[in-house]
Amino acid sequence: SRGLGDVYKRQVKLIKYTDLQNAEILVGNCPCCEMPIKQFFGGETPAATFEYKCSACGTSCVLDREKRMIETAGGSSRAGWP
């Protein structure tokens, strides 16, 4: 029988292999049409920002993980974590 230590080691290896460590999900709304936005940030060194284009209205914005903001050319709005 294998101990919990072996199970833990396998889980850590799986998380690193799938690049899911340091997982965060930014949740907010499109600053133009209010369409919900959910974006995953993760990996060994998660990106600080992500360029996003709304699928409903086509507005381009930048999701800033560190500031927890959705930024557009005309301003920014708050986003949060689930």
PDB file of C-alpha atoms in Angstrom:
ATOM      1  CA  SER A   1       0.000   0.000   0.000  1.00  0.00           C
ATOM      2  CA  ARG A   2       1.285   3.448  -0.866  1.00  0.00           C
ATOM      3  CA  GLY A   3       1.197   6.297   1.609  1.00  0.00           C
ATOM      4  CA  LEU A   4      -0.285   9.732   1.283  1.00  0.00           C
ATOM      5  CA  GLY A   5       3.191  11.099   0.557  1.00  0.00           C
ATOM      6  CA  ASP A   6       3.267   9.210  -2.767  1.00  0.00           C
ATOM      7  CA  VAL A   7      -0.185  10.513  -3.694  1.00  0.00           C
ATOM      8  CA  TYR A   8       0.857  14.079  -2.870  1.00  0.00           C
ATOM      9  CA  LYS A   9       4.038  13.785  -4.963  1.00  0.00           C
ATOM     10  CA  ARG A  10       2.021  12.545  -7.954  1.00  0.00           C
ATOM     11  CA  GLN A  11      -0.471  15.397  -7.614  1.00  0.00           C
ATOM     12  CA  VAL A  12       2.343  17.967  -7.527  1.00  0.00           C
ATOM     13  CA  LYS A  13       3.923  16.414 -10.636  1.00  0.00           C
ATOM     14  CA  LEU A  14       0.557  16.456 -12.440  1.00  0.00           C
ATOM     15  CA  ILE A  15      -0.082  20.109 -11.548  1.00  0.00           C
ATOM     16  CA  LYS A  16       3.374  21.106 -12.803  1.00  0.00           C
ATOM     17  CA  TYR A  17       3.043  18.970 -15.953  1.00  0.00           C
ATOM     18  CA  THR A  18      -0.306  20.584 -16.856  1.00  0.00           C
ATOM     19  CA  ASP A  19       1.049  24.050 -15.920  1.00  0.00           C
ATOM     20  CA  LEU A  20      -1.777  24.721 -13.432  1.00  0.00           C
ATOM     21  CA  GLN A  21       0.274  25.937 -10.468  1.00  0.00           C
ATOM     22  CA  ASN A  22      -0.323  29.484  -9.190  1.00  0.00           C
ATOM     23  CA  ALA A  23      -3.839  29.355 -10.638  1.00  0.00           C
ATOM     24  CA  GLU A  24      -5.980  32.505 -10.529  1.00  0.00           C
ATOM     25  CA  ILE A  25      -9.163  33.328 -12.445  1.00  0.00           C
ATOM     26  CA  LEU A  26      -9.929  36.968 -13.215  1.00  0.00           C
ATOM     27  CA  VAL A  27     -13.677  37.644 -13.307  1.00  0.00           C
ATOM     28  CA  GLY A  28     -15.301  40.841 -14.517  1.00  0.00           C
ATOM     29  CA  ASN A  29     -17.458  42.384 -17.236  1.00  0.00           C
ATOM     30  CA  CYS A  30     -16.670  43.899 -20.608  1.00  0.00           C
ATOM     31  CA  PRO A  31     -16.422  47.666 -20.066  1.00  0.00           C
ATOM     32  CA  CYS A  32     -18.537  48.270 -23.177  1.00  0.00           C
ATOM     33  CA  CYS A  33     -21.347  45.685 -23.247  1.00  0.00           C
ATOM     34  CA  GLU A  34     -21.162  44.144 -19.723  1.00  0.00           C
ATOM     35  CA  MET A  35     -20.611  40.622 -21.149  1.00  0.00           C
ATOM     36  CA  PRO A  36     -19.036  38.424 -18.416  1.00  0.00           C
ATOM     37  CA  ILE A  37     -15.278  37.827 -18.688  1.00  0.00           C
ATOM     38  CA  LYS A  38     -13.487  34.908 -17.026  1.00  0.00           C
ATOM     39  CA  GLN A  39      -9.790  34.471 -17.731  1.00  0.00           C
ATOM     40  CA  PHE A  40      -7.393  31.897 -16.273  1.00  0.00           C
ATOM     41  CA  PHE A  41      -3.887  32.959 -15.250  1.00  0.00           C
ATOM     42  CA  GLY A  42      -1.481  30.256 -14.111  1.00  0.00           C
ATOM     43  CA  GLY A  43       1.697  28.359 -14.628  1.00  0.00           C
ATOM     44  CA  GLU A  44       5.124  28.592 -13.085  1.00  0.00           C
ATOM     45  CA  THR A  45       5.282  32.319 -13.920  1.00  0.00           C
ATOM     46  CA  PRO A  46       1.769  33.609 -14.720  1.00  0.00           C
ATOM     47  CA  ALA A  47       1.505  36.490 -17.177  1.00  0.00           C
ATOM     48  CA  ALA A  48       0.918  39.893 -15.607  1.00  0.00           C
ATOM     49  CA  THR A  49      -1.487  40.930 -18.388  1.00  0.00           C
ATOM     50  CA  PHE A  50      -3.596  39.352 -21.107  1.00  0.00           C
ATOM     51  CA  GLU A  51      -4.974  41.039 -24.222  1.00  0.00           C
ATOM     52  CA  TYR A  52      -8.678  40.205 -24.520  1.00  0.00           C
ATOM     53  CA  LYS A  53     -11.218  40.899 -27.268  1.00  0.00           C
ATOM     54  CA  CYS A  54     -14.897  40.646 -26.316  1.00  0.00           C
ATOM     55  CA  SER A  55     -16.687  38.003 -28.354  1.00  0.00           C
ATOM     56  CA  ALA A  56     -19.970  39.957 -28.185  1.00  0.00           C
ATOM     57  CA  CYS A  57     -19.009  43.536 -29.094  1.00  0.00           C
ATOM     58  CA  GLY A  58     -15.381  43.287 -30.245  1.00  0.00           C
ATOM     59  CA  THR A  59     -13.988  45.700 -27.637  1.00  0.00           C
ATOM     60  CA  SER A  60     -10.269  45.151 -27.054  1.00  0.00           C
ATOM     61  CA  CYS A  61      -9.004  45.434 -23.504  1.00  0.00           C
ATOM     62  CA  VAL A  62      -6.152  44.322 -21.287  1.00  0.00           C
ATOM     63  CA  LEU A  63      -6.788  42.144 -18.252  1.00  0.00           C
ATOM     64  CA  ASP A  64      -4.222  43.092 -15.611  1.00  0.00           C
ATOM     65  CA  ARG A  65      -3.735  40.275 -13.108  1.00  0.00           C
ATOM     66  CA  GLU A  66      -1.533  42.254 -10.724  1.00  0.00           C
ATOM     67  CA  LYS A  67      -3.781  45.349 -10.559  1.00  0.00           C
ATOM     68  CA  ARG A  68      -6.978  43.258 -10.834  1.00  0.00           C
ATOM     69  CA  MET A  69      -8.260  45.676 -13.454  1.00  0.00           C
ATOM     70  CA  ILE A  70      -9.757  45.485 -16.940  1.00  0.00           C
ATOM     71  CA  GLU A  71      -8.166  48.308 -18.902  1.00  0.00           C
ATOM     72  CA  THR A  72      -9.342  49.832 -22.179  1.00  0.00           C
ATOM     73  CA  ALA A  73      -8.139  52.835 -24.152  1.00  0.00           C
ATOM     74  CA  GLY A  74     -10.915  54.914 -22.562  1.00  0.00           C
ATOM     75  CA  GLY A  75     -10.414  53.886 -18.934  1.00  0.00           C
ATOM     76  CA  SER A  76     -10.573  50.874 -16.649  1.00  0.00           C
ATOM     77  CA  SER A  77     -12.952  48.938 -14.452  1.00  0.00           C
ATOM     78  CA  ARG A  78     -12.525  46.666 -11.439  1.00  0.00           C
ATOM     79  CA  ALA A  79     -12.363  42.936 -11.775  1.00  0.00           C
ATOM     80  CA  GLY A  80     -12.171  40.386  -9.026  1.00  0.00           C
ATOM     81  CA  TRP A  81     -11.473  36.817  -8.091  1.00  0.00           C
ATOM     82  CA  PRO A  82     -14.166  34.185  -7.615  1.00  0.00           C
TER      83      PRO A  82
END
